[in-house]
PDB file of C-alpha atoms and ligand atoms in Angstrom:
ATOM      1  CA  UNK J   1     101.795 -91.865   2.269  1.00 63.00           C
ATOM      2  CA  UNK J   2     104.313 -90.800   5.023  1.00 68.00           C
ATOM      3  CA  UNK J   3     101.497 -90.525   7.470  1.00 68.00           C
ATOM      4  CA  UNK J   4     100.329 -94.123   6.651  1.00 71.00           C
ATOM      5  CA  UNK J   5     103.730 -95.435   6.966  1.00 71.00           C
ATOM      6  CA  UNK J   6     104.061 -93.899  10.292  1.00 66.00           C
ATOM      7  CA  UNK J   7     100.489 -95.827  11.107  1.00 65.00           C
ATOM      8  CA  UNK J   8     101.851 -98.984   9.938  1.00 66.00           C
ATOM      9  CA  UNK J   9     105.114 -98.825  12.145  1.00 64.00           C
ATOM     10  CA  UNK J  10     102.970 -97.691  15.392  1.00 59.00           C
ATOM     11  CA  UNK J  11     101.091-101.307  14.484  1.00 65.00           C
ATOM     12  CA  UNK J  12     104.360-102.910  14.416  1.00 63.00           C
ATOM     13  CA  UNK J  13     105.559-101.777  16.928  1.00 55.00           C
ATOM     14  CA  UNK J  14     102.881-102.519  19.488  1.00 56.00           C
ATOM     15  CA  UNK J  15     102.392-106.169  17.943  1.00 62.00           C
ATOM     16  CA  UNK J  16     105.965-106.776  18.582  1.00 63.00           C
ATOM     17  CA  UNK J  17     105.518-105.543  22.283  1.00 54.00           C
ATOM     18  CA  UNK J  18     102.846-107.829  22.481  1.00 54.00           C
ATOM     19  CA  UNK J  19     104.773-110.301  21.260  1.00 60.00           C
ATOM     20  CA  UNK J  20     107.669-110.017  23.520  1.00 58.00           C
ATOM     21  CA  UNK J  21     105.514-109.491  26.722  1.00 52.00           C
ATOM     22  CA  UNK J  22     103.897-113.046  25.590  1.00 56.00           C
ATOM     23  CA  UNK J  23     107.516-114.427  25.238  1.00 59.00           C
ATOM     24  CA  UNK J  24     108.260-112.784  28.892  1.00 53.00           C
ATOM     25  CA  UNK J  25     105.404-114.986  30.193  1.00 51.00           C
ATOM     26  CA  UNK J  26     107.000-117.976  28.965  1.00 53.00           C
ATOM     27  CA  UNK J  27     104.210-118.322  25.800  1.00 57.00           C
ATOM     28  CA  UNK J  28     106.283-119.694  22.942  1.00 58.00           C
ATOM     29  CA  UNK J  29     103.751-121.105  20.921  1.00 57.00           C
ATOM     30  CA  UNK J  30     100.492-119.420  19.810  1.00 55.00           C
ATOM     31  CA  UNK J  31      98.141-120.602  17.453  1.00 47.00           C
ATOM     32  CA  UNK J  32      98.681-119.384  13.634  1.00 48.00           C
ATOM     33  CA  UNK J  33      95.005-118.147  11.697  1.00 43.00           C
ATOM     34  CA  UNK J  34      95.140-115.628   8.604  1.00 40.00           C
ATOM     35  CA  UNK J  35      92.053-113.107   9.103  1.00 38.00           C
ATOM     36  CA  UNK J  36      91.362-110.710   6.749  1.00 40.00           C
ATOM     37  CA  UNK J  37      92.522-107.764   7.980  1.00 41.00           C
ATOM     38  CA  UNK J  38      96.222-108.974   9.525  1.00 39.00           C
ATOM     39  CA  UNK J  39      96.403-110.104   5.855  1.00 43.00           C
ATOM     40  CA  UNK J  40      96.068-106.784   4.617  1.00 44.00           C
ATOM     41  CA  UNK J  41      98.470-106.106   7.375  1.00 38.00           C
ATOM     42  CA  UNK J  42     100.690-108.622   6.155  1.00 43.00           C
ATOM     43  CA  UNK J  43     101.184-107.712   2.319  1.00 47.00           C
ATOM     44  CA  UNK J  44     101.838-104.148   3.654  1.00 45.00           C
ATOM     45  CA  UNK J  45     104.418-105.490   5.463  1.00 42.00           C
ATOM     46  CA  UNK J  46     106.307-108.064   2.714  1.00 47.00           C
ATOM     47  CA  UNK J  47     105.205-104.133   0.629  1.00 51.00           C
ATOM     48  CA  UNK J  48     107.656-102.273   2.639  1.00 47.00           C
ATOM     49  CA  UNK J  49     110.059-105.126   2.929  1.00 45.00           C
ATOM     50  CA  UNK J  50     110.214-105.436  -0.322  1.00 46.00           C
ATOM     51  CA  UNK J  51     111.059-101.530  -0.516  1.00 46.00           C
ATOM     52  CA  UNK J  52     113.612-101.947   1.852  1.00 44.00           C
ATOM     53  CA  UNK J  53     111.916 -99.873   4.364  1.00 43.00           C
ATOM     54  CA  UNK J  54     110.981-101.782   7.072  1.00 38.00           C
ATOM     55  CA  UNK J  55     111.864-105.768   8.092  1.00 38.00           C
ATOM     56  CA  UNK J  56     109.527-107.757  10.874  1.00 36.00           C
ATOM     57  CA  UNK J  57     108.574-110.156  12.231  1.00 39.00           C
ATOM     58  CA  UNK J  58     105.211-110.227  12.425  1.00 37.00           C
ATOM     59  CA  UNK J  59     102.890-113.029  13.430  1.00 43.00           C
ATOM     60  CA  UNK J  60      99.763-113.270  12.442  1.00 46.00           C
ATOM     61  CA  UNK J  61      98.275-115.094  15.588  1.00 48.00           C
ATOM     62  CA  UNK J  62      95.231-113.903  17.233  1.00 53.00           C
ATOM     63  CA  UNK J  63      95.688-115.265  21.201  1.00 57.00           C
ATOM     64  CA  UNK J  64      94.416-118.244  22.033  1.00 67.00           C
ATOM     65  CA  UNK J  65      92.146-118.927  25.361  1.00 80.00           C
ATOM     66  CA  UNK J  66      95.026-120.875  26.781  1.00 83.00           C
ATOM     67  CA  UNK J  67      97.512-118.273  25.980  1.00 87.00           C
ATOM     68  CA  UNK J  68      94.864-115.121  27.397  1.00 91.00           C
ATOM     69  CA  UNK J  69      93.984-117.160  30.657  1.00 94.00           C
ATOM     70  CA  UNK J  70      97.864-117.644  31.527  1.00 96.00           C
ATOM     71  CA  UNK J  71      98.615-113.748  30.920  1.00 96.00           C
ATOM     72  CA  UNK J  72      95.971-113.311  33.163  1.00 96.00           C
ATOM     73  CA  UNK J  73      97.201-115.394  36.059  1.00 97.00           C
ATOM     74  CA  UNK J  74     100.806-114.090  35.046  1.00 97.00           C
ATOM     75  CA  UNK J  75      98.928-110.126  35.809  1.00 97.00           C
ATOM     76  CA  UNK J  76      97.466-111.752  38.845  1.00 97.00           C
ATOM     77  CA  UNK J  77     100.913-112.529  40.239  1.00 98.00           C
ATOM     78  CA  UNK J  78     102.298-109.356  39.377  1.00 98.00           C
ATOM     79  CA  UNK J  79     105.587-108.386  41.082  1.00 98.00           C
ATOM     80  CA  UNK J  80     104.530-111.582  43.982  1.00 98.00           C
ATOM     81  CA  UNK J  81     105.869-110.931  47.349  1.00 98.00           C
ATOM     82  CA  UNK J  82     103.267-113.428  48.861  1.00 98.00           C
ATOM     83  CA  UNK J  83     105.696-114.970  50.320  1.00 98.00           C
ATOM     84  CA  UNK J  84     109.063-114.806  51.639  1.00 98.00           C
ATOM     85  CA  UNK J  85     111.344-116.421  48.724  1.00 98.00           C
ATOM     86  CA  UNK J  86     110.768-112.728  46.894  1.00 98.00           C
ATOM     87  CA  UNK J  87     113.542-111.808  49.429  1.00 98.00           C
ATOM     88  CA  UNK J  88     116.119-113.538  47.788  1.00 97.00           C
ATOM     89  CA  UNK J  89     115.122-114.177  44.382  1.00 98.00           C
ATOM     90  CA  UNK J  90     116.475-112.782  41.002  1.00 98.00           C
ATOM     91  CA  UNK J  91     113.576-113.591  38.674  1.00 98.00           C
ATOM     92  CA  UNK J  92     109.869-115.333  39.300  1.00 98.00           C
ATOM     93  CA  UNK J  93     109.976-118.257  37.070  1.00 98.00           C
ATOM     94  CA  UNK J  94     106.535-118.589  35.737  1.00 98.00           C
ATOM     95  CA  UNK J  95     106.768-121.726  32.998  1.00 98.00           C
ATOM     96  CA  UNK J  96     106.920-122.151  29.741  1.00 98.00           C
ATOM     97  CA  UNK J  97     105.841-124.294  26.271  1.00 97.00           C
ATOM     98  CA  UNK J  98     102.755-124.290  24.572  1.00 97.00           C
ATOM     99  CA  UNK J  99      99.669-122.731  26.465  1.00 96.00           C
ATOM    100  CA  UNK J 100      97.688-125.427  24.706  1.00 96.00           C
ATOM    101  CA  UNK J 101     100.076-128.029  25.361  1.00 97.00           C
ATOM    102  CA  UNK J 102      98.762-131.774  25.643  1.00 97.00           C
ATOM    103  CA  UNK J 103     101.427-132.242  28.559  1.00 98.00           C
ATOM    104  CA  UNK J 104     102.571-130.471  31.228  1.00 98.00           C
ATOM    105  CA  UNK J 105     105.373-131.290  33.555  1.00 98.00           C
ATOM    106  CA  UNK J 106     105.099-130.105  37.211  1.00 98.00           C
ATOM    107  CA  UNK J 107     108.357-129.564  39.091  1.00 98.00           C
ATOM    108  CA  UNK J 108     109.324-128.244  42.112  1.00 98.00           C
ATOM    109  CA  UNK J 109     110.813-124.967  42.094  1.00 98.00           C
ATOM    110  CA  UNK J 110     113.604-123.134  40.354  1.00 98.00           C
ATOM    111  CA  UNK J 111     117.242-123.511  41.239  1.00 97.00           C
ATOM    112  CA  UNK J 112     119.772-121.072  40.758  1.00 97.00           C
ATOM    113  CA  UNK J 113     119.942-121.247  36.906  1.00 97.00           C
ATOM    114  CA  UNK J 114     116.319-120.903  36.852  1.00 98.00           C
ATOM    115  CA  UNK J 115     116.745-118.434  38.699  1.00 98.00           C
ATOM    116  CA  UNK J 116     119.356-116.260  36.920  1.00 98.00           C
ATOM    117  CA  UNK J 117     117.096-116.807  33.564  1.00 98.00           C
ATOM    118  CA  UNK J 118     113.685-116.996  34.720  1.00 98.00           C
ATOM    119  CA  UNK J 119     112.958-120.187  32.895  1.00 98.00           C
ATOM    120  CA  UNK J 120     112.129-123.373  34.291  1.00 98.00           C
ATOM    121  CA  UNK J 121     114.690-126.453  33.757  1.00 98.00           C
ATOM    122  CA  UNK J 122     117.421-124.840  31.988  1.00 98.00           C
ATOM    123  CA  UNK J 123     120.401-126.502  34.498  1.00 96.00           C
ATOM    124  CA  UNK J 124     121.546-129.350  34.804  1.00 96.00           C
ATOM    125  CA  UNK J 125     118.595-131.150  35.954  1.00 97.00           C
ATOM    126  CA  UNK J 126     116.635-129.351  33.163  1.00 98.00           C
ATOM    127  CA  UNK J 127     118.796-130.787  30.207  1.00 98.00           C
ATOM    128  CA  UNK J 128     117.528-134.566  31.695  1.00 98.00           C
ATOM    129  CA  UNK J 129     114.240-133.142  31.348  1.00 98.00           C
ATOM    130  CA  UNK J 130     115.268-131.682  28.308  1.00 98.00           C
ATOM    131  CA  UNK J 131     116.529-135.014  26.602  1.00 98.00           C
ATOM    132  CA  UNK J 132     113.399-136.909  27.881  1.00 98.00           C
ATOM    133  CA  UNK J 133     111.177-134.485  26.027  1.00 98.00           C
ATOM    134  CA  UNK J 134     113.304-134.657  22.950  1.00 98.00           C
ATOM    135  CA  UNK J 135     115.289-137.612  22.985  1.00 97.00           C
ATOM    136  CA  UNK J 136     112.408-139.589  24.476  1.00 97.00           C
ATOM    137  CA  UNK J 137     109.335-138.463  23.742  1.00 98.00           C
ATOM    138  CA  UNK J 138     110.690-136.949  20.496  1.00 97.00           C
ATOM    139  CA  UNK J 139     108.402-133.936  21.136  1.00 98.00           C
ATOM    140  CA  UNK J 140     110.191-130.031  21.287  1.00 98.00           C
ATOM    141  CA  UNK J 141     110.541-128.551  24.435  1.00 98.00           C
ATOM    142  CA  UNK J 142     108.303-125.836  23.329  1.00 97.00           C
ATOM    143  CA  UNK J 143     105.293-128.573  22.629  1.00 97.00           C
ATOM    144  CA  UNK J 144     104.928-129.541  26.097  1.00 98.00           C
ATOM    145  CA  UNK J 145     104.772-126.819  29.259  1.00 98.00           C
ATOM    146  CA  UNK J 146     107.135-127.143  32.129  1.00 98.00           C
ATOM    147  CA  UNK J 147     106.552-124.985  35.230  1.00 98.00           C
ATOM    148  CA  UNK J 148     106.687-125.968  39.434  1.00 98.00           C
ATOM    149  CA  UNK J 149     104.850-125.932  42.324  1.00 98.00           C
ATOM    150  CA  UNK J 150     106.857-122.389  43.142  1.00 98.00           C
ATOM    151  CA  UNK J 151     107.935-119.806  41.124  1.00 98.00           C
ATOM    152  CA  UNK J 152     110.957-118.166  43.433  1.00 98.00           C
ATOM    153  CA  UNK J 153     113.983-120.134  44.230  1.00 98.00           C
ATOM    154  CA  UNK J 154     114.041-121.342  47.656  1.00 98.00           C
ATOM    155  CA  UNK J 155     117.637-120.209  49.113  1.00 97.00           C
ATOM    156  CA  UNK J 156     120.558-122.970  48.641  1.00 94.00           C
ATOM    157  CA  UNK J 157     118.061-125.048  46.705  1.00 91.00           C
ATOM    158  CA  UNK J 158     115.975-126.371  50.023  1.00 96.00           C
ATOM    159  CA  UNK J 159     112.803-127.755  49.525  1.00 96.00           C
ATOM    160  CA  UNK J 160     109.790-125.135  49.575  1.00 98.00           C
ATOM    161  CA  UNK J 161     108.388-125.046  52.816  1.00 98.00           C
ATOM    162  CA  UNK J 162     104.495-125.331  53.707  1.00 98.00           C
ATOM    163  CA  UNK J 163     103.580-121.651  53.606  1.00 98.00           C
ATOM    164  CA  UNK J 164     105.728-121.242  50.486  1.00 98.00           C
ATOM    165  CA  UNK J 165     103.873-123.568  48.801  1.00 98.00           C
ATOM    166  CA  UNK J 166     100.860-122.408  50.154  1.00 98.00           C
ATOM    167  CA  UNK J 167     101.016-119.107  49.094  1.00 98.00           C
ATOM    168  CA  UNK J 168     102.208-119.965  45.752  1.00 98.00           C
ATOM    169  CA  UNK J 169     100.141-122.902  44.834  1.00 98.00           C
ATOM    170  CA  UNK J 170      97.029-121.139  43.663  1.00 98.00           C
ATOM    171  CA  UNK J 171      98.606-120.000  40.532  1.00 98.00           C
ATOM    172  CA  UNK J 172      99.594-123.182  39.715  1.00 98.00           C
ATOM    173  CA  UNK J 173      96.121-124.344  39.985  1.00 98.00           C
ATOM    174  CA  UNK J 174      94.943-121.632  37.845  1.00 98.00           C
ATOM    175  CA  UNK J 175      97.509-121.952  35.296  1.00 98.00           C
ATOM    176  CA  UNK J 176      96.560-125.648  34.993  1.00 98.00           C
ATOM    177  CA  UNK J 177      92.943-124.636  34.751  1.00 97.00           C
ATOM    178  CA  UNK J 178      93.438-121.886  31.942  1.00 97.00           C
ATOM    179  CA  UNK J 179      95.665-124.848  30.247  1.00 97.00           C
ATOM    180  CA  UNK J 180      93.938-127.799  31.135  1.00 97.00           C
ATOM    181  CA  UNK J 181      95.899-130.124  29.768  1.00 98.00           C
ATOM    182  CA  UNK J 182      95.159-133.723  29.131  1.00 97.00           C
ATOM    183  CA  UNK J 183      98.070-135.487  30.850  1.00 98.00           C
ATOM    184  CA  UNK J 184     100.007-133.906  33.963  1.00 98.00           C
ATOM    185  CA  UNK J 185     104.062-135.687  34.733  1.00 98.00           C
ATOM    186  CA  UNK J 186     104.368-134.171  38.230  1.00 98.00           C
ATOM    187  CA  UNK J 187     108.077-134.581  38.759  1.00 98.00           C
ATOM    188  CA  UNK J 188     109.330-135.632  42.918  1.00 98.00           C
ATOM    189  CA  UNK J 189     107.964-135.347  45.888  1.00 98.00           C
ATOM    190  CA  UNK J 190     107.099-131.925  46.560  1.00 98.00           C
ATOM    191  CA  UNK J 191     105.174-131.882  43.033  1.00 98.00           C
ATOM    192  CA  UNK J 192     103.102-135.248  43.503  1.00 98.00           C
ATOM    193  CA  UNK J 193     102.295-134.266  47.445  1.00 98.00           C
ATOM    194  CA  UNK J 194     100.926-130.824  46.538  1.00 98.00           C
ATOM    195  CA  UNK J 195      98.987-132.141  43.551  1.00 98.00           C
ATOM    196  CA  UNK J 196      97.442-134.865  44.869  1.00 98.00           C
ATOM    197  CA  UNK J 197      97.217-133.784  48.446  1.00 97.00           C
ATOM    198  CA  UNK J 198      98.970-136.952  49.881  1.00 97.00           C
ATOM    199  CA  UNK J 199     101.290-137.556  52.187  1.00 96.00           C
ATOM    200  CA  UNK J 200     102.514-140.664  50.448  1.00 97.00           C
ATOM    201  CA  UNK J 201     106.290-140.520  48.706  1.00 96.00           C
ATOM    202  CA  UNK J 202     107.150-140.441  45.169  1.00 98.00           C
ATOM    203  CA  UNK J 203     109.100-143.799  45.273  1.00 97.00           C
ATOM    204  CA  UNK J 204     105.410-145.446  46.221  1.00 97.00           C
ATOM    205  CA  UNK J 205     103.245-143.546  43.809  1.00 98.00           C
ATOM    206  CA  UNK J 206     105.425-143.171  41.052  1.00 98.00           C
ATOM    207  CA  UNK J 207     104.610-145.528  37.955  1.00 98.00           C
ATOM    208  CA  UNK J 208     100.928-145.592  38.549  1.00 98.00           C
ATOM    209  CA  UNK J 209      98.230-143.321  37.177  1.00 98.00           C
ATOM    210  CA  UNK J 210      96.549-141.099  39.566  1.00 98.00           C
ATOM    211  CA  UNK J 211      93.510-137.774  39.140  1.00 98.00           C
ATOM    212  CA  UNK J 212      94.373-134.159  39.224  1.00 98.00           C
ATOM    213  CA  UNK J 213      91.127-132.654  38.877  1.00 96.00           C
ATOM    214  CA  UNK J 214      90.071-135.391  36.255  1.00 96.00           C
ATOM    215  CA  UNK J 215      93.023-134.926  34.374  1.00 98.00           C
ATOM    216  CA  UNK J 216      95.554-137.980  34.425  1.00 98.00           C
ATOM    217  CA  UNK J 217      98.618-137.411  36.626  1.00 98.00           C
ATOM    218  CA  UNK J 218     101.890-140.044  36.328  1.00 98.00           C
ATOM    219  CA  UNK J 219     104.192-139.507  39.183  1.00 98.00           C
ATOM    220  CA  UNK J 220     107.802-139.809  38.395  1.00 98.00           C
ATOM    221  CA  UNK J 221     111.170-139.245  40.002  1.00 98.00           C
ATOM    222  CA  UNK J 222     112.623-135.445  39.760  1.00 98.00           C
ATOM    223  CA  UNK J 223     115.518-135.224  37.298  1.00 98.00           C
ATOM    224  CA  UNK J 224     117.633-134.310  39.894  1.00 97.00           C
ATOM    225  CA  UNK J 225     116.737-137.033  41.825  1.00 98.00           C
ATOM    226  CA  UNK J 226     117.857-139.033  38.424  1.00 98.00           C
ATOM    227  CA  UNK J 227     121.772-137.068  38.174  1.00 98.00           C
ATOM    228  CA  UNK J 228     122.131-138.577  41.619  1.00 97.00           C
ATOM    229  CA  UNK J 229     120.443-142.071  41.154  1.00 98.00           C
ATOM    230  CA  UNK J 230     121.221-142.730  37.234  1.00 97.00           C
ATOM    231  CA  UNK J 231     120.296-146.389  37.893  1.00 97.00           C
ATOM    232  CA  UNK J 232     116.506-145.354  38.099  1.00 98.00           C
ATOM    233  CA  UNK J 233     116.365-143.957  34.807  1.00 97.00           C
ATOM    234  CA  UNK J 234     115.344-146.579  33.891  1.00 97.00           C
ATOM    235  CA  UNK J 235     112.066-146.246  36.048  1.00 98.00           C
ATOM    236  CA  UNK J 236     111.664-142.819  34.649  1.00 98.00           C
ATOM    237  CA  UNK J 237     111.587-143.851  31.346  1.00 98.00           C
ATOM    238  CA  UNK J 238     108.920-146.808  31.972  1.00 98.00           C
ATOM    239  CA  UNK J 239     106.719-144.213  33.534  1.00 98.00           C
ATOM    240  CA  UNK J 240     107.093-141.847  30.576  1.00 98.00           C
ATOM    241  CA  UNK J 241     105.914-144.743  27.759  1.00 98.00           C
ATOM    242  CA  UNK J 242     102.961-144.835  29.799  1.00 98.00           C
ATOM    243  CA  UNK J 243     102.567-141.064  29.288  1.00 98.00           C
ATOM    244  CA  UNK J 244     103.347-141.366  26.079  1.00 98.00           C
ATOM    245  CA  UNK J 245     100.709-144.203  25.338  1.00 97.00           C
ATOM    246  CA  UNK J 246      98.025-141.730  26.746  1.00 97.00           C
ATOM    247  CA  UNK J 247      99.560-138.704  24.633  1.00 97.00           C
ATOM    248  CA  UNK J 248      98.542-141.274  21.429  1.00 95.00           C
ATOM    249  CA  UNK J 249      95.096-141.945  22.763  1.00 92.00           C
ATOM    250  CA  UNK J 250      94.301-138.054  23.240  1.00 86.00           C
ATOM    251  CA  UNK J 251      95.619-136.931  19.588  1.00 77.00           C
ATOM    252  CA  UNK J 252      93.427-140.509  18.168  1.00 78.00           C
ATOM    253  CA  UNK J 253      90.647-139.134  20.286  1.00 72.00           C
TER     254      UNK J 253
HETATM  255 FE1  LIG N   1     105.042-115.228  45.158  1.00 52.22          FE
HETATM  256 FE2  LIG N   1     105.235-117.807  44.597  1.00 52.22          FE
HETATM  257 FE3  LIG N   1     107.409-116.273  44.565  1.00 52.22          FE
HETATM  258 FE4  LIG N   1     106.248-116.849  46.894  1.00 52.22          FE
HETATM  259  S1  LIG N   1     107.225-118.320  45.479  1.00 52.22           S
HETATM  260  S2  LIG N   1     106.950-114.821  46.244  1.00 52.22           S
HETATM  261  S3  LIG N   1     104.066-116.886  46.309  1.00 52.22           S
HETATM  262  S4  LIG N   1     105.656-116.125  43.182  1.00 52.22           S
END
């Protein structure tokens, strides 16, 4: 008995590593499907709980594609120093949401909150994104993905400069592939130019679908564009009804 209690705990233990290295990755959502042998697993568990013995949480979610083709590119990047913003970061700020998310918003690059936490959007800038998602689009944060065309803060929040980009922009095109959403929001300038490989500006593109690899892109202001120019909110949130209109046709589809 003692030896298949220790068993059971090793199991725990490494599913909850799992776990938290998915979390660490920026994965908060993974797909939930009993199989017959977690469900063994699991009346053990709600067993010993119910002993007193031993409380988890346990999930019972195998990975899905989505989620196993982000770890990868997450492995791929590894400790990046592929450019020179490793000098001065604190933490690479991969993205995060739902690996199988329908939308996925494309920023620029982290600032120094990001920074500090190592997850995308959380300053101010981040909360307009923030209440967009939830106020507006009256999804969760964790339904949609948010990441940026860079993963390292560029010092004193300057814009990412051509070989930055450069170097980091092939792991946002494979995170996009492993997700491949069905609507893109690419969010200012720097996100719009390096998606759609123009040198037009975000103030004429915005508003008006364009193609990201077949996927439908809506340019929009940056958030932080928005704290300084409230008035164009109101753009913002005519561009985002369109997104949300094509949202409605992919979950009718
Ligand atoms: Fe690597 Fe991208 Fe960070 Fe540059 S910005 S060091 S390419 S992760």
């Amino acid at each position: 008995m003692e030896e298949l209690q220790r068993k059971f705990l090793n199991i725990v233990t490494q599913v909850r590593m799992h776990l938290e290295y998915q979390r660490a990755l920026g994965i908060t959502a993974i797909e939930m499907r009993t199989i017959e042998p977690l469900r063994s697993l699991k009346r053990a568990a709600s067993d010993q709980e119910a002993a007193g013995q031993v409380r988890v949480g346990l999930s019972e979610a195998p990975v899905l594609p989505q989620s196993a083709g982000l770890t990868a590119v997450r492995e791929e990047l590894g400790n990046c120093i592929r450019c020179k913003l490793h000098k001065s970061r604190k933490n690479i700020v991969f993205g995060e949401g739902d690996p199988g998310a329908v939308a996925v918003f494309v920023g620029e690059g982290p600032g120094y909150e990001e920074d500090q936490q190592g997850r995308p959007f959380v300053g101010s800038a981040g909360q307009l994104l923030t209440d967009i998602i939830v106020k507006g689009m009256k999804l969760k944060r964790e339904e949609v993905y948010i990441c940026n065309i860079v993963k390292c803060r560029p010092p004193d929040n300057r814009n990412p400069e051509p070989d930055e980009i450069e170097a980091c922009e092939p792991f946002l095109h494979k995170q996009l592939q492993a997700m491949n959403p069905k609507v893109i929001v690419a969010l200012g300038n720097v996100a719009v130019k390096t998606l759609l490989k123009t040198s037009e500006g975000i103030t004429a593109l915005r508003g008006t679908w364009k193609k990201y690899q077949n996927i439908p892109l809506m340019p929009t202001f940056h958030p932080a564009y928005l704290l300084r120019n409230p008035k164009d909110k109101a753009l913002v949130w005519k561009d985002i009804q369109q997104v949300m209109t094509e949202m409605a046709k992919v979950r009718k589809g």
